[in-house]
Amino acid sequence: MNDGVATPLENPLRAGLRLWRTPEPCTVVIFGASGDLTSRKLVPALYNLARERRLPGGFSVVGFARRAWDDATFRQVLLEGVNANSRARPVEEALWASFAEGIFYHRASFDDPAGYARLAARLAAIDATRDTGGNRVFYLATPPEAYPEIIAQLGAHGLNRSPEGGWTRIIIEKPFGRDLESARDLNRQVLAVFDEGQVYRIDHYLGKETVQNLLVFRFANGIFEPIWNRRYVDHVQITVAESLGVEDRGGYYDRAGALRDMIQNHLTQLLTLTAMEPPVAYDADAVRDEKVKVLRAIQPIASEATVRGQYGPGSVSGRPVRGYRDERGVAPDSQTETYVALKLFVENWRWAGVPFYLRSGKALPRRVSEIAVQFRRVPTLLFASTPVNDIEPNVLAIRIQPDEGITLKFSSKVPGQAQIRPVTMDFRYGTSFGVASPEAYERLLLDCMLGDSTLFTRRDEVEASWALLTPILESWAAGPAQAFPNYEAGTWGPAAADAFIARDGRAWRRL
Ligand code: BG6
């Protein structure tokens, strides 16, 4: 099989809860192998898959990068990365030794044709010695500027197709473009060389257990779906708050900003999974069809329906934090936003008129991500001692991280008193299951090796999301920026964000 197309999975729930399968033997070639992502996320994820016996025999890794390393140096760097970042520590020596036998370093620069010719020969040799059957995953973990060159070189050297009987797939890291036009260009470049069925655009939020559980929660339970609509829902708030600033990624971040870095991908994924209709099957096309429909139903977002912020000096949990403009790699007069809040409407039969508020920011007081569905208030006063406006509405909060779980808030009588107070029903993964969840990259790497692209972004999906957000970027670029910095590190964002939601008679949840 050459095209890497997933076999459709029969039934949504069986598939969503499916047992792990073991992929066919294959080689993962990582471009940008000397970078941070490889040693912080990718190889620790692969090591954990090995630890859980989920990798096929003969599984191999080839790191492609410019540095003057050899196999031994590369293995040592990765071992240190796994020791520092793996969810299971310390590293089991015997296991590492056998895993590391399949790790190789390929020194070449991305624009050197000879490097790809040597790569082809090397992969053929690995197929012969380790029985990897011509099956390959190319992983682009480089800065995005290098993608077009690597893709074109892979095509030019015939590495987009596997030898007889094997498959070839390519995983492309975010950011996938920086606006609609560049995303379209990149799609054209990729699809000139690979078929869509071979392309896996990664968004690591889709690999998080809590995010996958959104579909199970919605579609494996009978009691929520009937109220999951405009008749019962007042509004939805999606928050991804981070307590860290930009750390050592100022150079990248200052060209991106929160809208590109978080909203276009991670928050959009949370939004589409929350708002989508039940798919007809749990397979890559059926699920992604429904997500794309949500994006197409969203009305253009006016710039007045957005708030942007940038943090100044402050402190987070007692730790002093320098202002964004003082971070390394950031322009001293930077206009880049580190906080975004926006409101949008999904104008379809299910959601017409229900606002979805999204917010994400860096250097906020806590790291917390959640989706909160707030239901309409009760219609009329019944309990004389408590005015109806004092009865808090029901809220279903799906906590993505940390303290993963789901909470339902409802009103209850205070014993012995004529008072009503909100209480919660709580589900926590930790207490209910007591096992550590796999890391997002474990699931996604395995899915790609299995040829299942359900949890990856399709071409039309990535373009639809840029189509929605590019006008905001354009209007921000054209209009004068707000007076940045406009929030102190360690606070919940600019005052304008509170005023923005207050104008609708609502408030951000306190997290
Ligand atoms: C990345 C962004 O995609 O996601 C980072 O580039 C952000 O800026 C990170 O910090 C958040 O991921 P997580 O899994 O820590 O919530």
PDB file of N, CA, C and O in Angstrom, residues 229-231 233 345-356 376:
ATOM      1  N   ASN A 229     -27.469  22.470  23.001  1.00  0.00           N
ATOM      2  CA  ASN A 229     -27.915  23.304  21.890  1.00  0.00           C
ATOM      3  C   ASN A 229     -28.468  24.630  22.416  1.00  0.00           C
ATOM      4  O   ASN A 229     -28.520  24.882  23.612  1.00  0.00           O
ATOM      5  N   ARG A 230     -28.893  25.466  21.476  1.00  0.00           N
ATOM      6  CA  ARG A 230     -29.320  26.838  21.788  1.00  0.00           C
ATOM      7  C   ARG A 230     -30.526  26.928  22.709  1.00  0.00           C
ATOM      8  O   ARG A 230     -30.744  27.947  23.357  1.00  0.00           O
ATOM      9  N   ARG A 231     -31.315  25.888  22.786  1.00  0.00           N
ATOM     10  CA  ARG A 231     -32.485  25.955  23.673  1.00  0.00           C
ATOM     11  C   ARG A 231     -32.073  25.934  25.136  1.00  0.00           C
ATOM     12  O   ARG A 231     -32.755  26.466  26.002  1.00  0.00           O
ATOM     13  N   VAL A 233     -28.427  26.059  26.167  1.00  0.00           N
ATOM     14  CA  VAL A 233     -27.100  26.615  26.465  1.00  0.00           C
ATOM     15  C   VAL A 233     -27.139  28.133  26.325  1.00  0.00           C
ATOM     16  O   VAL A 233     -27.597  28.660  25.311  1.00  0.00           O
ATOM     17  N   PHE A 345     -19.890  33.300  16.742  1.00  0.00           N
ATOM     18  CA  PHE A 345     -21.179  32.613  16.672  1.00  0.00           C
ATOM     19  C   PHE A 345     -21.139  31.533  15.608  1.00  0.00           C
ATOM     20  O   PHE A 345     -20.674  31.780  14.497  1.00  0.00           O
ATOM     21  N   VAL A 346     -21.630  30.352  15.964  1.00  0.00           N
ATOM     22  CA  VAL A 346     -21.747  29.256  15.005  1.00  0.00           C
ATOM     23  C   VAL A 346     -23.190  29.294  14.518  1.00  0.00           C
ATOM     24  O   VAL A 346     -24.110  28.881  15.231  1.00  0.00           O
ATOM     25  N   GLU A 347     -23.386  29.837  13.321  1.00  0.00           N
ATOM     26  CA  GLU A 347     -24.767  30.088  12.891  1.00  0.00           C
ATOM     27  C   GLU A 347     -25.364  28.863  12.200  1.00  0.00           C
ATOM     28  O   GLU A 347     -25.494  28.815  10.973  1.00  0.00           O
ATOM     29  N   ASN A 348     -25.685  27.867  12.971  1.00  0.00           N
ATOM     30  CA  ASN A 348     -26.419  26.727  12.420  1.00  0.00           C
ATOM     31  C   ASN A 348     -27.613  26.441  13.329  1.00  0.00           C
ATOM     32  O   ASN A 348     -27.845  27.166  14.302  1.00  0.00           O
ATOM     33  N   TRP A 349     -28.380  25.421  13.008  1.00  0.00           N
ATOM     34  CA  TRP A 349     -29.603  25.182  13.780  1.00  0.00           C
ATOM     35  C   TRP A 349     -29.335  24.877  15.234  1.00  0.00           C
ATOM     36  O   TRP A 349     -30.122  25.192  16.107  1.00  0.00           O
ATOM     37  N   ARG A 350     -28.206  24.261  15.499  1.00  0.00           N
ATOM     38  CA  ARG A 350     -27.925  23.897  16.883  1.00  0.00           C
ATOM     39  C   ARG A 350     -27.514  25.116  17.719  1.00  0.00           C
ATOM     40  O   ARG A 350     -27.892  25.243  18.881  1.00  0.00           O
ATOM     41  N   TRP A 351     -26.727  26.018  17.113  1.00  0.00           N
ATOM     42  CA  TRP A 351     -26.049  27.027  17.932  1.00  0.00           C
ATOM     43  C   TRP A 351     -26.433  28.475  17.653  1.00  0.00           C
ATOM     44  O   TRP A 351     -25.880  29.380  18.297  1.00  0.00           O
ATOM     45  N   ALA A 352     -27.319  28.730  16.707  1.00  0.00           N
ATOM     46  CA  ALA A 352     -27.601  30.130  16.338  1.00  0.00           C
ATOM     47  C   ALA A 352     -27.861  30.971  17.582  1.00  0.00           C
ATOM     48  O   ALA A 352     -28.663  30.594  18.450  1.00  0.00           O
ATOM     49  N   GLY A 353     -27.166  32.091  17.692  1.00  0.00           N
ATOM     50  CA  GLY A 353     -27.391  33.027  18.795  1.00  0.00           C
ATOM     51  C   GLY A 353     -26.630  32.713  20.072  1.00  0.00           C
ATOM     52  O   GLY A 353     -26.682  33.491  21.014  1.00  0.00           O
ATOM     53  N   VAL A 354     -25.930  31.581  20.120  1.00  0.00           N
ATOM     54  CA  VAL A 354     -25.196  31.234  21.349  1.00  0.00           C
ATOM     55  C   VAL A 354     -23.746  31.715  21.215  1.00  0.00           C
ATOM     56  O   VAL A 354     -23.023  31.234  20.348  1.00  0.00           O
ATOM     57  N   PRO A 355     -23.319  32.672  22.041  1.00  0.00           N
ATOM     58  CA  PRO A 355     -21.932  33.105  21.896  1.00  0.00           C
ATOM     59  C   PRO A 355     -20.931  32.072  22.421  1.00  0.00           C
ATOM     60  O   PRO A 355     -21.171  31.440  23.452  1.00  0.00           O
ATOM     61  N   PHE A 356     -19.861  31.926  21.694  1.00  0.00           N
ATOM     62  CA  PHE A 356     -18.700  31.145  22.154  1.00  0.00           C
ATOM     63  C   PHE A 356     -17.605  32.170  22.447  1.00  0.00           C
ATOM     64  O   PHE A 356     -17.213  32.926  21.565  1.00  0.00           O
ATOM     65  N   ARG A 376     -28.794  27.977  30.465  1.00  0.00           N
ATOM     66  CA  ARG A 376     -29.676  29.119  30.738  1.00  0.00           C
ATOM     67  C   ARG A 376     -30.154  29.087  32.182  1.00  0.00           C
ATOM     68  O   ARG A 376     -30.267  28.022  32.794  1.00  0.00           O
TER      69      ARG A 376
END
